[in-house]
C-alpha positions as semicolon CSV with decimal commas, in nm:
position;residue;x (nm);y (nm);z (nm)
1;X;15,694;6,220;1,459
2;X;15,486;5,907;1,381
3;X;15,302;5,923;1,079
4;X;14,930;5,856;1,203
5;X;15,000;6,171;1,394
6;X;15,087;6,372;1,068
7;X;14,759;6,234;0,892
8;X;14,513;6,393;1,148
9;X;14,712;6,712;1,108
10;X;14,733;6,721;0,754
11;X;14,359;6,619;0,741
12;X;14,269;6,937;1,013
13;X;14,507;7,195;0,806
14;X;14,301;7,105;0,470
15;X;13,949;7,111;0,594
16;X;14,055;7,436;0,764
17;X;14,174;7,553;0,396
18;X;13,848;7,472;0,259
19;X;13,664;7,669;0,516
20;X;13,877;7,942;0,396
21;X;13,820;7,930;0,087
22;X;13,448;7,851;0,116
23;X;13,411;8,193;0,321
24;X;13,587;8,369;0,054
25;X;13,422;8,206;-0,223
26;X;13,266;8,511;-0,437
27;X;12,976;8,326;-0,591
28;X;12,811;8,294;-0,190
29;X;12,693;8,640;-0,114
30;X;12,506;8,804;0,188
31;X;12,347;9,143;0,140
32;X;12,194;9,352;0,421
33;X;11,819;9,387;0,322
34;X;11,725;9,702;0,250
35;X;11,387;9,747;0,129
36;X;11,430;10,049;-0,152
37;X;11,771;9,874;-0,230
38;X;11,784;9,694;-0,603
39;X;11,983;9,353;-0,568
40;X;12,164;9,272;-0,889
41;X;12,193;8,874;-0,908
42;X;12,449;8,801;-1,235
43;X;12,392;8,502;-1,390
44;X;12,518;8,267;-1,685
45;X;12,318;8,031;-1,862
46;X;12,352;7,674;-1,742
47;X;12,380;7,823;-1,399
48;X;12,127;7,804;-1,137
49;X;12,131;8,095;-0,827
50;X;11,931;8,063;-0,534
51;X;11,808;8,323;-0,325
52;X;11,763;8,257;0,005
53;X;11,492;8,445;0,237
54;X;11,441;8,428;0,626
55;X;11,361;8,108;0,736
56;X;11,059;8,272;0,903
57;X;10,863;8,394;0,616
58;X;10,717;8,237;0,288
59;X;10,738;8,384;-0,062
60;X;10,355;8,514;-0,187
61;X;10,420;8,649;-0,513
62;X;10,712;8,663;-0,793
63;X;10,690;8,914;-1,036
64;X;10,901;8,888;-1,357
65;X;10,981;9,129;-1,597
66;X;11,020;8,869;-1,866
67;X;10,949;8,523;-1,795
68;X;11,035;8,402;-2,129
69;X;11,451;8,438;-2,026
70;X;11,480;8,373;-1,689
71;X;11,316;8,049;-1,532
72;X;11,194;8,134;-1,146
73;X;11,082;7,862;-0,938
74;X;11,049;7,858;-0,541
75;X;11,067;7,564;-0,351
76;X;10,808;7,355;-0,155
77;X;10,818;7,563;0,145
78;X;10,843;7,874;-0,066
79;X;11,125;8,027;0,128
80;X;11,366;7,985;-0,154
81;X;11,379;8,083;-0,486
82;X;11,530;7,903;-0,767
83;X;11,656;8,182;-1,083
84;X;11,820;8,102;-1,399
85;X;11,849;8,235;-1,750
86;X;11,780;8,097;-2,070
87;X;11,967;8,272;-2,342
88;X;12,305;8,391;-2,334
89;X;12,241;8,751;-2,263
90;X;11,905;8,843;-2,079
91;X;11,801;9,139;-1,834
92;X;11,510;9,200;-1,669
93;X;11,358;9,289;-1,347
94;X;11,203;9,086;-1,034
95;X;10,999;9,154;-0,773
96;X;10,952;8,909;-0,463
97;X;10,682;8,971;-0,217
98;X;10,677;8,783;0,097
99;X;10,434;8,735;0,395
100;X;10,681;9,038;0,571
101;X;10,881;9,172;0,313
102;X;10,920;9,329;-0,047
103;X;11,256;9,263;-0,198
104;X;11,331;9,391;-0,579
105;X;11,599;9,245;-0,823
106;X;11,742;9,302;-1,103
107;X;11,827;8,959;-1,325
108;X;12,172;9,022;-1,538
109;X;12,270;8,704;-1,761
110;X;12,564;8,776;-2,033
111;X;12,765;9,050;-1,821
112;X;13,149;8,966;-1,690
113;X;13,030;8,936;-1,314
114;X;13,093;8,570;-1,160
115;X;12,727;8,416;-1,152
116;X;12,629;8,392;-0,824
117;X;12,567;8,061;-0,658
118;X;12,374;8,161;-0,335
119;X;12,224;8,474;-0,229
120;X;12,105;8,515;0,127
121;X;12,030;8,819;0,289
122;X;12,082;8,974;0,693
123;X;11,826;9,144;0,856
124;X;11,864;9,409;1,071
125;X;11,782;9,368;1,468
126;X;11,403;9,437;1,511
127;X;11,336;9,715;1,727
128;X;11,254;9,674;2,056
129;X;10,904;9,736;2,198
130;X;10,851;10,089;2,296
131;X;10,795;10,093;2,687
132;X;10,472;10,252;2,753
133;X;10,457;10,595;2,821
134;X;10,251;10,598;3,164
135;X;10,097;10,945;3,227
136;X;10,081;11,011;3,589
137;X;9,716;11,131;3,666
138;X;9,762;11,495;3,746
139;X;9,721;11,521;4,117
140;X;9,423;11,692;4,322
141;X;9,484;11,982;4,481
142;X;9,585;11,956;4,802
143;X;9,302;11,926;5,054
144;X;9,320;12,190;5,372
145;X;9,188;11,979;5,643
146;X;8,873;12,080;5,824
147;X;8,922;12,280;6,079
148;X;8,857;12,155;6,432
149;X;8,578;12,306;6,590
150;X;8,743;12,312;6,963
151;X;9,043;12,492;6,751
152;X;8,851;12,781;6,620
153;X;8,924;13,140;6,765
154;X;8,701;13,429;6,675
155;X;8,832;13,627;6,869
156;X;8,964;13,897;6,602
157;X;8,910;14,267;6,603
158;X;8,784;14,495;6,314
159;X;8,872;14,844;6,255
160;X;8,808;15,096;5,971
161;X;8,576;15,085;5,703
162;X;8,251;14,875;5,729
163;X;8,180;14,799;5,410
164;X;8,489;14,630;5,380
165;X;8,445;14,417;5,700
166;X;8,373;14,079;5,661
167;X;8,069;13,915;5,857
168;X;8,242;13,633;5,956
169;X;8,628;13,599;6,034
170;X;8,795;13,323;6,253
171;X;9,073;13,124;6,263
172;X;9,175;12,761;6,340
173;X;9,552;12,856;6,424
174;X;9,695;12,750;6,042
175;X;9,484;12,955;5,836
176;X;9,211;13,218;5,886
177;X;8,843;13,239;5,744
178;X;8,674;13,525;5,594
179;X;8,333;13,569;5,505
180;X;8,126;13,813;5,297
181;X;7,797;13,851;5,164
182;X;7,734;13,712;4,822
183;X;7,637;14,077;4,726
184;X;7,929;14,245;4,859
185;X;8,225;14,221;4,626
186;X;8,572;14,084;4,812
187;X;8,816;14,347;4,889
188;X;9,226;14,353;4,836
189;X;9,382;14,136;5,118
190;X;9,693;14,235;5,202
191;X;9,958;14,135;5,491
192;X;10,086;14,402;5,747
193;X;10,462;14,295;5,905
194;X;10,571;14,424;6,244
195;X;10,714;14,709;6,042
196;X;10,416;14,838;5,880
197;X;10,506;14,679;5,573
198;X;10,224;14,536;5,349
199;X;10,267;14,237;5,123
200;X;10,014;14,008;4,936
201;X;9,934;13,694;5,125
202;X;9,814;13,334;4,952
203;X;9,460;13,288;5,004
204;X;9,197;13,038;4,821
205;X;8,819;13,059;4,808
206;X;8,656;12,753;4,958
207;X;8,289;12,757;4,973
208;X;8,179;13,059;5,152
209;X;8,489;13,152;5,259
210;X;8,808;13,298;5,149
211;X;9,080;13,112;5,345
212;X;9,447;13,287;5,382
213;X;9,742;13,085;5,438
214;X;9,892;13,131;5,801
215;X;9,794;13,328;6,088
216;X;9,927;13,697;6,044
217;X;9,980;13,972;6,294
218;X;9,757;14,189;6,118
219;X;9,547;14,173;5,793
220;X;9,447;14,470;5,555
221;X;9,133;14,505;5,359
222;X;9,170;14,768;5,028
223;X;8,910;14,855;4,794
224;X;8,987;15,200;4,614
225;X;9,030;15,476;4,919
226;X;8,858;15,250;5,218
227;X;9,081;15,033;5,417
228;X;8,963;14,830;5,712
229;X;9,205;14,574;5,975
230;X;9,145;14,273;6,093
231;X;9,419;14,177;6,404
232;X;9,387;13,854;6,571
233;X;9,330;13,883;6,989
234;X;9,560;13,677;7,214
235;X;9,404;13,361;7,152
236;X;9,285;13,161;7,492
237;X;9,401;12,792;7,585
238;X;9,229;12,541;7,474
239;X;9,014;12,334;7,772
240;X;9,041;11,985;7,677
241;X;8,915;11,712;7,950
242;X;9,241;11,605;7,956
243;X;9,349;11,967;8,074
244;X;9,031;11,989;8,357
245;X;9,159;11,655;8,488
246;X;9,498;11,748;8,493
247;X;9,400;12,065;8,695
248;X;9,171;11,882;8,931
249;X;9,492;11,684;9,000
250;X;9,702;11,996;9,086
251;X;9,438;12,134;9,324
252;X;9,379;11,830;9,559
C-alpha cells in the first residue's frame, strides 16, 4: 500500500476517534427539560459553563440566590447563559425565566463532580393541535309529506261508542288522520290484527290531527269501558286524466 493512501486513512480513523470521544465527553450534557425538575450544574472556579436554551426563545429574567459567588451573564441574543463561581466552594440557587419557559438550577462549586462545560437541554415534541370536535346539528324530525288531496279516502266506517268517534277520519294510503274536538279528550288507539289481536300503533299529533303510522285493517278507540272501531272501506281507484284517456282509448 502506498503511503498517501495510509495518510487519508489514518487522518479519517483519528477524526472519527475524536468524534468519539467528543460524544462521550462528560463535561457536554443534554437534559430533557422538565419544568418542576432542579438541574444541578457543578462547577469549579476558573471554569466557565454555559447553558444553552432553545434557539427559539430569549432569556427575560435570572434570578440568583447569591450573586456575590457565582458570576451569571447571558449573551447578546440572550439565549445563552454564561455561569461561573468565584470562591472555591459556593452553592446557591438559580432561576431562569424565558419568553416560554421556567427552568430552575441549582449552582454547586467545590463538590467532586466534573464541572460541566456545556449544558443544553431537549424538548419534548409539542403536541399536536386538537382536531375540532364538530357537533353535528341534531336533525329535524322527519317531515310526513302532505298528503295528496286526489289520494285521500274517507271512506271509513265507525261503530260503537260516539263519544269516542272522531269527527274527522281519512286516509291518504300511508297513514290515517283523526280528528277530535278540542274539548273532547283523545281516546286509547289501539291496532286490531286479522286475529282479533290488539296492539299499540305509532301515531304523532300534527296540528289538528292525530296521524297513525300505516293503514290498518281495523283501528280501536278505548277510554275506560267505551270502545268504538274505525275499519277502512275498500278504497276506490283513483281517476287520473291519464286513466279517462286511457279508457277513452279502450272504448273506440
Amino acid at each position: 500500500m502506498r503511503p498517501y493512501r495510509i495518510i487519508p486513512m489514518l487522518l479519517a480513523a483519528t477524526a472519527g476517534l475524536a468524534q468519539a470521544a467528543h460524544a462521550a465527553d462528560a463535561r457536554v450534557v443534554t437534559r430533557r427539560y422538565e419544568p418542576s425538575t432542579i438541574v444541578t450544574v457543578p462547577g469549579r472556579i476558573g471554569t466557565q459553563a454555559t447553558i444553552r436554551f432553545s434557539d427559539d426563545e430569549r432569556i427575560e429574567n435570572v434570578a440568583v440566590g447569591d450573586s456575590a459567588v457565582w458570576q451569571v451573564t447571558p449573551n447578546k441574543r440572550a439565549n445563552l447563559l454564561f455561569v461561573k463561581p468565584t470562591a472555591l466552594r459556593a452553592r446557591t440557587n438559580m432561576t431562569v425565566v424565558t419568553d416560554q419557559r421556567t427552568y430552575l438550577f441549582d449552582l454547586v462549586a467545590g463538590g467532586a463532580a466534573t464541572p460541566l462545560y456545556v449544558l443544553s437541554f431537549s424538548y419534548p415534541a409539542p403536541p399536536r393541535p386538537i382536531a375540532p370536535v364538530v357537533v353535528a346539528a341534531a336533525s329535524a324530525p322527519e317531515r310526513r309529506p302532505e298528503p295528496d288531496p286526489a289520494s285521500l279516502n274517507f271512506g271509513w266506517k265507525a261503530q260503537g261508542s260516539q263519544q269516542l268517534i272522531p269527527t274527522r277520519v281519512f286516509d291518504d294510503g300511508r297513514a290515517v288522520y283523526l280528528g277530535w274536538r278540542s274539548d273532547v279528550a283523545m281516546p286509547a288507539i289501539l291496532v286490531r290484527d286479522e286475529k282479533g289481536v290488539e296492539g299499540p300503533v305509532n301515531h304523532t299529533l300534527k296540528g289538528d290531527y292525530v296521524v297513525v303510522d300505516g293503514v290498518p285493517g281495523q283501528l280501536v278507540l278505548r277510554w275506560g269501558k267505551e270502545m268504538a272501531t274505525l275499519t277502512p272501506e275498500p278504497r276506490q281507484p283513483v281517476r287520473t286524466a291519464a286513466n279517462q284517456t286511457s279508457e277513452r282509448s279502450l272504448a273506440r
